[in-house]
Short mmCIF file of C-alpha atoms in Angstrom, two decimals:
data_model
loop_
_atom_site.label_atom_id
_atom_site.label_comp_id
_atom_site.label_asym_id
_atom_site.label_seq_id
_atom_site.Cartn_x
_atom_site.Cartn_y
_atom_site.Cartn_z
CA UNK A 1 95.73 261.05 100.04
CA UNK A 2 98.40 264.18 100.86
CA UNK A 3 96.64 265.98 103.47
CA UNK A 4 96.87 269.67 103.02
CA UNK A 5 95.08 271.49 105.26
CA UNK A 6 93.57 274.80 104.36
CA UNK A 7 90.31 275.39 105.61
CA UNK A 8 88.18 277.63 107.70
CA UNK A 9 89.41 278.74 111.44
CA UNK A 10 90.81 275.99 113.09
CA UNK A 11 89.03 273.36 110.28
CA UNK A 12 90.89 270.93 107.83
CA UNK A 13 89.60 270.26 104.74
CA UNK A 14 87.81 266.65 104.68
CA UNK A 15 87.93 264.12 101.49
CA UNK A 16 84.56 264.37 99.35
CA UNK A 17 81.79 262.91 101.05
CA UNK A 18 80.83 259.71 99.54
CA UNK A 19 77.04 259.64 99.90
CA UNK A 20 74.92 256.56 99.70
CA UNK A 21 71.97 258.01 97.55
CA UNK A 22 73.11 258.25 93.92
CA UNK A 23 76.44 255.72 94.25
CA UNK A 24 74.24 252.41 93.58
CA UNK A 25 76.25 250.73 96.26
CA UNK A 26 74.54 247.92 97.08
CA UNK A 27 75.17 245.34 99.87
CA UNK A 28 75.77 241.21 99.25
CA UNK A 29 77.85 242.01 96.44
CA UNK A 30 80.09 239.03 95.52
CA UNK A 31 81.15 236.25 98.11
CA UNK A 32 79.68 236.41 101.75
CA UNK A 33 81.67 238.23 104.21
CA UNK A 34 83.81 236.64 106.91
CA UNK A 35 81.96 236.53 109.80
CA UNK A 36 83.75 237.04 113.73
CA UNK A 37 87.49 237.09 114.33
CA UNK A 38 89.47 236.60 111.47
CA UNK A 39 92.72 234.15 112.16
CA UNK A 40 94.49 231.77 109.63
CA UNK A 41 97.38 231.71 107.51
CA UNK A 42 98.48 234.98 105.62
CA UNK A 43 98.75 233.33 101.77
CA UNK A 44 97.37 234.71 98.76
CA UNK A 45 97.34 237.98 96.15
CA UNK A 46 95.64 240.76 97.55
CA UNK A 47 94.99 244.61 96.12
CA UNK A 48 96.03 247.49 97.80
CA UNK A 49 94.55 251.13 96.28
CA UNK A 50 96.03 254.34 98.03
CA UNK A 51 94.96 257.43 97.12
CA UNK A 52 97.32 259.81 95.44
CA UNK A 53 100.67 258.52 97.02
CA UNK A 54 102.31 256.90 93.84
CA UNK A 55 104.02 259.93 92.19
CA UNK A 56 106.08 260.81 95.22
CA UNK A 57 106.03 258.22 97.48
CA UNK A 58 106.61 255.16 95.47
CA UNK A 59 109.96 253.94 97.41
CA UNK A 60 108.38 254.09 100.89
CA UNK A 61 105.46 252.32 99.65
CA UNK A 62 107.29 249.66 97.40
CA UNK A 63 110.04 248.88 100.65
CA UNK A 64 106.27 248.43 102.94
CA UNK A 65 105.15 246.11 100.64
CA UNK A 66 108.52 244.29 99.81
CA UNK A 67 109.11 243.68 103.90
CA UNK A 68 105.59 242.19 104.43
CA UNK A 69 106.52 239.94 101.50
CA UNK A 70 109.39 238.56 102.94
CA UNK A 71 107.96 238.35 106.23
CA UNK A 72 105.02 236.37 104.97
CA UNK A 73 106.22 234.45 101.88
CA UNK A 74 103.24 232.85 100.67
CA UNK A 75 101.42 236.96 99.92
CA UNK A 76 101.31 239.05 97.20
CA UNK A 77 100.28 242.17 97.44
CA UNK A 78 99.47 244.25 94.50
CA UNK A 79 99.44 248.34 94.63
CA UNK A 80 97.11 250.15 93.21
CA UNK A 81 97.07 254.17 92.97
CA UNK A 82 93.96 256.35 92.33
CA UNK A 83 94.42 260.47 91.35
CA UNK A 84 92.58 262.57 93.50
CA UNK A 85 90.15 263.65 91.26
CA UNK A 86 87.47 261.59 91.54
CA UNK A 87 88.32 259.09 93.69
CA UNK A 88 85.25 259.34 95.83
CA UNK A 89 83.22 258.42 92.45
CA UNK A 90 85.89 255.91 91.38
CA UNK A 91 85.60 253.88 94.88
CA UNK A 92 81.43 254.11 94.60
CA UNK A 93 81.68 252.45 90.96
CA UNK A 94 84.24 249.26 92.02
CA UNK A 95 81.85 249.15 94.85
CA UNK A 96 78.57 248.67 93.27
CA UNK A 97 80.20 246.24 90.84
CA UNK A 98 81.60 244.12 93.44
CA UNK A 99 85.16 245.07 92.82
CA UNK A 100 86.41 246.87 96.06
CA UNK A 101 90.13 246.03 96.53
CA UNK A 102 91.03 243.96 99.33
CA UNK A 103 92.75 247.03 101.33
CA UNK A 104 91.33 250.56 100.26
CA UNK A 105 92.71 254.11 101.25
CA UNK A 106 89.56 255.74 102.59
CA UNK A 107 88.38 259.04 104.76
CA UNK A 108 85.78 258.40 107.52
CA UNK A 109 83.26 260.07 105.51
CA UNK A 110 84.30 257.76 102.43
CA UNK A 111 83.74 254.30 104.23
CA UNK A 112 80.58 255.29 105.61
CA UNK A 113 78.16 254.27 102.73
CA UNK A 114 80.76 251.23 102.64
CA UNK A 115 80.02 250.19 105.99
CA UNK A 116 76.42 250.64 105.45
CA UNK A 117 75.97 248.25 102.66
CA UNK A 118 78.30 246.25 104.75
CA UNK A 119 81.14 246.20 101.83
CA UNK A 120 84.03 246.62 104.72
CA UNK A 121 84.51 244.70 107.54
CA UNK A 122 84.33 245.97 111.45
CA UNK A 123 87.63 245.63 112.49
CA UNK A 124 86.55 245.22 116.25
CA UNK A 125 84.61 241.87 114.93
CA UNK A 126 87.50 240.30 112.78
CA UNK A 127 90.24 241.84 114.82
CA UNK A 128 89.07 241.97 118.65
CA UNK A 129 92.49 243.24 119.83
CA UNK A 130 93.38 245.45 117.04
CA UNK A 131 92.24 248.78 118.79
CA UNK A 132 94.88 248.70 121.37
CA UNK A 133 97.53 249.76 119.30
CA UNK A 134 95.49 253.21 117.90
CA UNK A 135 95.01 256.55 119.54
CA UNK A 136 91.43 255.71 120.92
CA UNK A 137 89.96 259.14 119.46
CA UNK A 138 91.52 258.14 115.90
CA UNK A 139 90.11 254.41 116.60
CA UNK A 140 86.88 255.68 117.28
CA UNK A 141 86.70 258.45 114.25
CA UNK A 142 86.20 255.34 111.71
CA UNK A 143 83.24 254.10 113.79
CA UNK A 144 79.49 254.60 111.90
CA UNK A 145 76.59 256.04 113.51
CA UNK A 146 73.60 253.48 113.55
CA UNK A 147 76.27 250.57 113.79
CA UNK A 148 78.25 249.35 116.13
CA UNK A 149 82.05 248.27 115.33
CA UNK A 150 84.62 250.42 113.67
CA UNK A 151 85.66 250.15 109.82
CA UNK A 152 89.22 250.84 109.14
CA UNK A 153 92.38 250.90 110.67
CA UNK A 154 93.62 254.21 111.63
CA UNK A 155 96.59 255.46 109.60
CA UNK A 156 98.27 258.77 109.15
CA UNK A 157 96.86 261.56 110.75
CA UNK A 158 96.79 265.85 110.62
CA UNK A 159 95.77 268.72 112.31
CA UNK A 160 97.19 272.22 111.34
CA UNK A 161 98.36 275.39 113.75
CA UNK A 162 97.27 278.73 112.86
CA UNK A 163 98.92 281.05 110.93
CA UNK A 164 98.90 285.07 111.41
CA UNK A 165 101.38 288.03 110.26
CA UNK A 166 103.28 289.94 112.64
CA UNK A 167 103.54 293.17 110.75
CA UNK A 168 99.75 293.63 110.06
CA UNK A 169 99.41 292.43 113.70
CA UNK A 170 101.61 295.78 114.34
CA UNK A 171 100.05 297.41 112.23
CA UNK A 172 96.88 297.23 113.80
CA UNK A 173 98.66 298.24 117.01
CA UNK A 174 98.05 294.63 118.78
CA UNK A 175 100.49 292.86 120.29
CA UNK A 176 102.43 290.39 117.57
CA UNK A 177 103.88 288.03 120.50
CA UNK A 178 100.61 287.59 122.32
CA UNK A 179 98.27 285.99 119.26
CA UNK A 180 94.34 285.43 120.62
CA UNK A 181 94.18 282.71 123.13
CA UNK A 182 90.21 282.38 123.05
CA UNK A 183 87.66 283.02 120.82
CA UNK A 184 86.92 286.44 122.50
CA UNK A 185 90.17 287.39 122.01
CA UNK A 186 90.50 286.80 118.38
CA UNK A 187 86.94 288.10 117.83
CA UNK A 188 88.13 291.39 120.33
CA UNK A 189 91.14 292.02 118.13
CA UNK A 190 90.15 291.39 114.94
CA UNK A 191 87.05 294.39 115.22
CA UNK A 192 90.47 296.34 116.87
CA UNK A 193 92.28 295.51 114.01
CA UNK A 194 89.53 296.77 111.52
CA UNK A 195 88.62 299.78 113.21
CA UNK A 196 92.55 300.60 113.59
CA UNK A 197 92.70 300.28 109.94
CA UNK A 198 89.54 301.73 108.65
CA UNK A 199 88.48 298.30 107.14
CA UNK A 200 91.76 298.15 105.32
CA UNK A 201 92.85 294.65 106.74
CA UNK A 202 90.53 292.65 107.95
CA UNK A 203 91.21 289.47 110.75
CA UNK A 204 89.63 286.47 108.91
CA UNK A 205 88.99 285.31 105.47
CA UNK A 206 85.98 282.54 106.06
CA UNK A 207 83.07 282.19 107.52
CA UNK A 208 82.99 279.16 109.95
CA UNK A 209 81.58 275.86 108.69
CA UNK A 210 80.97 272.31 110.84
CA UNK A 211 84.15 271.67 112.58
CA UNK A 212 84.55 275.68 113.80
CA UNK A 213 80.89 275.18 114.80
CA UNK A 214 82.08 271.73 116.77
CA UNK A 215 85.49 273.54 117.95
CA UNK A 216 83.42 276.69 119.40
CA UNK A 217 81.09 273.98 121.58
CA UNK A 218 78.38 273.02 119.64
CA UNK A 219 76.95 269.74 119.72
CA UNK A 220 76.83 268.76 115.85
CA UNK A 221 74.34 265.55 115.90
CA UNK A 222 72.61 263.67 118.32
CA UNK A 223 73.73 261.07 120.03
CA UNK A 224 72.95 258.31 117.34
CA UNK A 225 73.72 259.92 115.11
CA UNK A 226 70.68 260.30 113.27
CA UNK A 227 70.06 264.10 113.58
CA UNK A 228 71.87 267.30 113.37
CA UNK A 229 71.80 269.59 116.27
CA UNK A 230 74.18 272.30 115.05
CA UNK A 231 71.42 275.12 115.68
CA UNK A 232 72.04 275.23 119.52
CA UNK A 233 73.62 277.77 121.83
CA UNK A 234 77.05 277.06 120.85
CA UNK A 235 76.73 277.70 117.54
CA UNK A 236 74.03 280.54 117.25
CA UNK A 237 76.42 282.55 119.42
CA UNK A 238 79.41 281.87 116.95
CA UNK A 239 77.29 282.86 114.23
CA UNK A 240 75.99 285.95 116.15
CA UNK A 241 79.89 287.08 117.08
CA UNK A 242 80.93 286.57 112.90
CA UNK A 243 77.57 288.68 112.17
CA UNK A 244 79.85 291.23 114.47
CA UNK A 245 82.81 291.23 112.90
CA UNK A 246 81.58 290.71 109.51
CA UNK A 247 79.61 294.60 110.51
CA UNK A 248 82.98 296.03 111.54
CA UNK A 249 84.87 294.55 108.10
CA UNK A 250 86.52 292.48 110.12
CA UNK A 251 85.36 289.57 107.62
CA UNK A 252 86.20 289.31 104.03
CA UNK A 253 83.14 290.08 101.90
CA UNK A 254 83.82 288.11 99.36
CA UNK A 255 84.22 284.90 101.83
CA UNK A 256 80.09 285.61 101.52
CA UNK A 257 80.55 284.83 97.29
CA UNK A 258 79.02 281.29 95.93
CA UNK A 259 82.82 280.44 94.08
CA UNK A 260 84.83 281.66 96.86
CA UNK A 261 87.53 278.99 97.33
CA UNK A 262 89.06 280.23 101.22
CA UNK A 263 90.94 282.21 102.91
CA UNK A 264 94.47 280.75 101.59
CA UNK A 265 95.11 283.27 99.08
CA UNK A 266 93.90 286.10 101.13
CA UNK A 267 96.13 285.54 103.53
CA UNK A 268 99.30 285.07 100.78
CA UNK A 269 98.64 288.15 99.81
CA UNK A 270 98.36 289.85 103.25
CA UNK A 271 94.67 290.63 102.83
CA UNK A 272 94.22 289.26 106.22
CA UNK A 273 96.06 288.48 108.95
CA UNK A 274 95.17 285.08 110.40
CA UNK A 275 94.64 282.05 108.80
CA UNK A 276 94.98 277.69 109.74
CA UNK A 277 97.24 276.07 107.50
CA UNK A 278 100.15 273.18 108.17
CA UNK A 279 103.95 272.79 107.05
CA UNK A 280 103.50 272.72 103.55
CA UNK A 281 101.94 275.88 103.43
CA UNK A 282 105.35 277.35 105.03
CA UNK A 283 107.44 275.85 101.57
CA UNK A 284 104.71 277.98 99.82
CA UNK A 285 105.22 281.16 101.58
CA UNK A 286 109.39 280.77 101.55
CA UNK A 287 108.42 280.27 97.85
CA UNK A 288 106.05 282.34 96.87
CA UNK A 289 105.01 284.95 99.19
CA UNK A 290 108.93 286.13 101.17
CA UNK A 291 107.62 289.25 102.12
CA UNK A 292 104.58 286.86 104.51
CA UNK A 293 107.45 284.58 105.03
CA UNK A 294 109.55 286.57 107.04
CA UNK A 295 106.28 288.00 109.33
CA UNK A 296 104.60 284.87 109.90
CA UNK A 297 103.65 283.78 113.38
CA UNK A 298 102.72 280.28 114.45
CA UNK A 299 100.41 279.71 116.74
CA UNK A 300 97.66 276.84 118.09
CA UNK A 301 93.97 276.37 117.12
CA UNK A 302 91.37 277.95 118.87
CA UNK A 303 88.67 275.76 120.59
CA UNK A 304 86.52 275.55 123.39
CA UNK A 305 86.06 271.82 124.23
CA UNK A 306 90.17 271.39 124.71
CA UNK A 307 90.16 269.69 121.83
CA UNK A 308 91.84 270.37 118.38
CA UNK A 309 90.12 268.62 115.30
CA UNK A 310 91.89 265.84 113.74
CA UNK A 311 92.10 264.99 109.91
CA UNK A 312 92.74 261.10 109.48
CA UNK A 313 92.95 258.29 106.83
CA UNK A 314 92.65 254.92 106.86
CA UNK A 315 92.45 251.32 105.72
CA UNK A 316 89.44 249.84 105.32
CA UNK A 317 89.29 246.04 104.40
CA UNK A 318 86.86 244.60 101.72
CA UNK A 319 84.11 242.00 103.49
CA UNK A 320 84.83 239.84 100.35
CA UNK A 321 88.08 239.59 99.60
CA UNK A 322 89.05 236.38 98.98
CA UNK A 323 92.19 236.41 101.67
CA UNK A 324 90.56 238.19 105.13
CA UNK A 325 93.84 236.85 107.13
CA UNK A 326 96.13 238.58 104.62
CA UNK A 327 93.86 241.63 103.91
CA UNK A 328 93.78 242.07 107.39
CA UNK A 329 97.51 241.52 108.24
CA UNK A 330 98.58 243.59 105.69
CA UNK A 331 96.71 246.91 106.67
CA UNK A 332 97.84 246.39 110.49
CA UNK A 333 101.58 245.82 108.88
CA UNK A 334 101.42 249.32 106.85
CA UNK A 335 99.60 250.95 110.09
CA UNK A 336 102.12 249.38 112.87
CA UNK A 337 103.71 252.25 114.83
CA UNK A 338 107.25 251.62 112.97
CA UNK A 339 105.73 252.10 109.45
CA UNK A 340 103.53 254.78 110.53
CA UNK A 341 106.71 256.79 111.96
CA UNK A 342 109.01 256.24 109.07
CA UNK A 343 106.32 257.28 106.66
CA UNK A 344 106.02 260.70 108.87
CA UNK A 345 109.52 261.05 108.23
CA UNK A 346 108.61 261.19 104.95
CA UNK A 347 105.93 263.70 104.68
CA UNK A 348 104.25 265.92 107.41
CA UNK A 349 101.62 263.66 108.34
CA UNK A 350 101.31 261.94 112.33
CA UNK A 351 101.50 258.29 112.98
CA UNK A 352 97.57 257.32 114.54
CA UNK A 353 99.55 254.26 116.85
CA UNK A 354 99.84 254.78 120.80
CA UNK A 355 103.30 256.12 122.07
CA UNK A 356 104.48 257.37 118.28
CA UNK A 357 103.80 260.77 119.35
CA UNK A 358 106.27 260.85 122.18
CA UNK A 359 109.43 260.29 119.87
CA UNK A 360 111.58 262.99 120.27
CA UNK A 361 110.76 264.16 116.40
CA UNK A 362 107.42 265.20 117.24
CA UNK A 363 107.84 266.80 120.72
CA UNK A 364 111.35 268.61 120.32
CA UNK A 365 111.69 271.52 117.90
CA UNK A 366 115.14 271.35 115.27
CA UNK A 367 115.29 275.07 114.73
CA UNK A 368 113.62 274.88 111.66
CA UNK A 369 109.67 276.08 111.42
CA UNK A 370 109.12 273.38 109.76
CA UNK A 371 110.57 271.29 113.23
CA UNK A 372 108.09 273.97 114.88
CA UNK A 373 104.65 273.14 113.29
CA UNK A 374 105.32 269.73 113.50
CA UNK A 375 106.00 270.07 117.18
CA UNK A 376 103.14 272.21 117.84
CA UNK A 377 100.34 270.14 115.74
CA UNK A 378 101.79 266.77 117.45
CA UNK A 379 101.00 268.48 120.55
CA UNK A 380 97.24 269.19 119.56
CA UNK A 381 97.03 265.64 117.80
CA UNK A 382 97.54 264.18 121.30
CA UNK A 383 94.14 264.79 122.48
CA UNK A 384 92.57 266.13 118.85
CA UNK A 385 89.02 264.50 117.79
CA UNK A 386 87.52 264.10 114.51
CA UNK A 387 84.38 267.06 114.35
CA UNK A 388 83.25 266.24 111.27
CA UNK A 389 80.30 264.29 110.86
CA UNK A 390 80.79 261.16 108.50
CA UNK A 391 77.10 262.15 106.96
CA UNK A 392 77.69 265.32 106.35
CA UNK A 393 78.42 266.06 103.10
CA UNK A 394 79.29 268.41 100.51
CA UNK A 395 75.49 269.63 99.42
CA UNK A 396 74.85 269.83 103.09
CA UNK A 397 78.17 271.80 103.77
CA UNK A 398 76.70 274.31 100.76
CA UNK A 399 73.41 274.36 102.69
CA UNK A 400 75.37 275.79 106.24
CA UNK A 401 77.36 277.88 103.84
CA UNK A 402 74.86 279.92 102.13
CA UNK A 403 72.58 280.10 105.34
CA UNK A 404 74.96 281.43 107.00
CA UNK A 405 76.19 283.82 104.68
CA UNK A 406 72.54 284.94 104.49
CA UNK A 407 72.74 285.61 108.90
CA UNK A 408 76.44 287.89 107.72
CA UNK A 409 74.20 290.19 104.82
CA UNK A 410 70.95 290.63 108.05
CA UNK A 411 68.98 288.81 105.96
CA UNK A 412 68.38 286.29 108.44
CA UNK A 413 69.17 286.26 112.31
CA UNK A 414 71.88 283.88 113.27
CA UNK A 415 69.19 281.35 115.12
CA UNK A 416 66.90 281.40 111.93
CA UNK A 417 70.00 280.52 109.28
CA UNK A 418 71.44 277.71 111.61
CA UNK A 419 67.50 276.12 112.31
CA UNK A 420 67.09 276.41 108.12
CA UNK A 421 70.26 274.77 107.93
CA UNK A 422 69.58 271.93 110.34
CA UNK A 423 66.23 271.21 108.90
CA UNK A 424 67.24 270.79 105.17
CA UNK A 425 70.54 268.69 106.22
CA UNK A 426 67.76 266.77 108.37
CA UNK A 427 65.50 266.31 105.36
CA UNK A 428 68.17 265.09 103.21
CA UNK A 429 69.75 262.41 105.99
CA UNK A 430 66.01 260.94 105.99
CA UNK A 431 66.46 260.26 102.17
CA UNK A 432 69.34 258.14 102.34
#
């Protein structure tokens, strides 16, 4: 899948979540899964679905699959290409009738319910030695609470700097070469900024949702992974800090609406002054918004754990495809460090493979922004984490949503929205 970022502070946008009650994925679907390390001779047709890559990528993919032909002359490998739209429903249904292709292009929150019904196979178990190659924080974003093992190979990878405008920065009166730092800084300067502006421009578009909540400090589950903590500390006095600025306009009312889609277009249109996004979104201000274009700064995501969050996709591998050795070749050939780095070349995505990062592309700026926010987001990528809980999904995102936006209106106080929220993500995890 292209990964565009645009998201709430510091957050990427995830895939769909892919949840288990509903999908009629079943386990023990078709022939029995290969059971420890998988070895033997790569031979055989296998499938390979990616996930909206066809249209523009089609050389880069057809040249992957052509070299691991040659190299292995007994494989086939057959490409398959899913739209975006609905793929999350479109991998449940081959799923539950047994049909799963051999390779599969999934999200961390997408193999989950795969894993469960034990329709992919743990890579540590079939491929002992396989982890070594991976960034150990991407490695470990594909592993499954309750299970042990991890179930896909880490592929391309994203993480996004932040975006503000200089002149509204001016405008304010704050400083447009020293951008917040901390999360007291931005909050400081955004109430500044509405205040020096009589509510005219406020700071931020969104309220925060799960990975702002994990980037501020808070601990989002337990430690099995069986329970969601986001109602401690952390996260009631993020929530209690928004409350602030939301009082002081330095928050969007409308980010409070039910159909409110984010901050992007605010921020095009210079509602507000500070916003995530990633390289493609500079095309689309060059484009489409020249008067942003020539005020935007760049600068990193905010968090307090030293960590920036990390988007990823990956290849999972079917536990009954007919050709493990092959399946399983194949998705370390497309992941190797040399495919991963010619396929950033291509788009601005980051190779997942340990040492890719220190190529002189993604550590030394070309003049360009676009050499700039690649630099910058390689940077974070180096020690980013994934904060997004594989089980949390979209009706529980809602859920945080709306109780928070009830803590902005005074409705509710900050501890009593994120406790309400716990407990009804809680309620629906125990009816999975």
């Amino acid at each position: 899948m292209r990964i565009r970022p645009h998201a709430s502070i510091g957050a990427l946008v995830t895939a769909a979540a892919l949840a288990v009650s509903g999908c009629g994925i079943g386990g023990n679907t078709g022939t029995a899964a290969p059971q420890g390390e998988i070895t033997g001779e790569v031979t055989g047709e296998i499938t390979f679905q990616t996930w909206n890559l066809k249209a523009d990528y089609s050389e880069y993919f057809n040249g992957v699959i052509a070299a691991f032909e040659k190299e292995h002359p007994g494989a086939t490998v057959k490409w398959l290409d899913q739209p975006a739209e609905g793929y999350a429903e479109k991998l449940s249904v081959d799923a539950a009738a047994g049909e799963l292709p051999d390779v599969v292009n999934v999200a961390p929150d997408l193999v989950y319910p795969l894993a469960k019904a034990e329709l992919v196979l743990d890579i540590d178990e079939a491929r002992p030695e396989a982890s070594k190659a991976y960034l150990p924080d991407a490695w470990s974003g594909f592993a499954m609470p309750g299970r042990s093992g991890t179930y896909a190979y880490p592929w391309y990878l994203n993480t996004g700097p932040i975006f503000y405008n200089r002149a509204l920065f001016e405008q304010a009166g704050l400083d447009p070469d020293a951008p917040p730092t901390s999360y007291d800084e931005l909050f400081d300067q955004a109430i500044t900024m509405a205040e020096a502006t009589d509510g005219e421009i406020a700071m931020l578009g969104q309220t925060p949702g799960i990975v702002d909540l994990g980037l501020y400090g808070s601990q989002l589950m337990n430690e099995d992974g069986t329970a969601f903590t986001f109602n401690d500390a952390a996260a009631v006095e993020m929530i209690q800090r928004y409350k602030e600025m939301y009082d002081a306009g330095a928050l969007v009312p409308e980010s409070l609406t039910q159909d409110y889609t984010g901050s992007g277009e605010q921020f095009m249109s210079e509602a507000i002054a500070w916003a995530p996004g990633s390289a493609y979104d500079l095309d689309n201000f060059r484009t489409n918004a020249p008067s942003l274009y020539k005020n935007v700064g760049i600068t990193e995501v905010l968090t307090n754990t030293g960590q920036a969050h990390m988007y990823l996709q990956g290849l999972a591998v079917s536990a009954r495809t007919s050709h493990p050795a092959t399946a399983t070749a194949f998705a370390e050939f497309v992941t190797n460090a040399e495919n991963q780095e010619a396929f950033a070349h291509e788009v601005q995505i980051f190779p997942s493979t340990v040492g890719s990062l220190d190529d002189p592309y993604f550590t030394e700026e070309d003049g360009t922004d676009e050499g700039r926010v690649r630099v910058a987001a390689a940077t974070q990528l180096a020690t980013a984490t994934n904060y997004t809980p594989v089980r949390f999904s979209d009706q529980m995102q809602n859920i945080l949503r709306n109780e928070i936006a009830l803590a902005m209106r005074g409705d509710k106080t900050p501890r009593q929205a994120l406790d309400a929220a716990v407990d009804e993500c809680n309620s629906l995890l125990d009816t999975e």
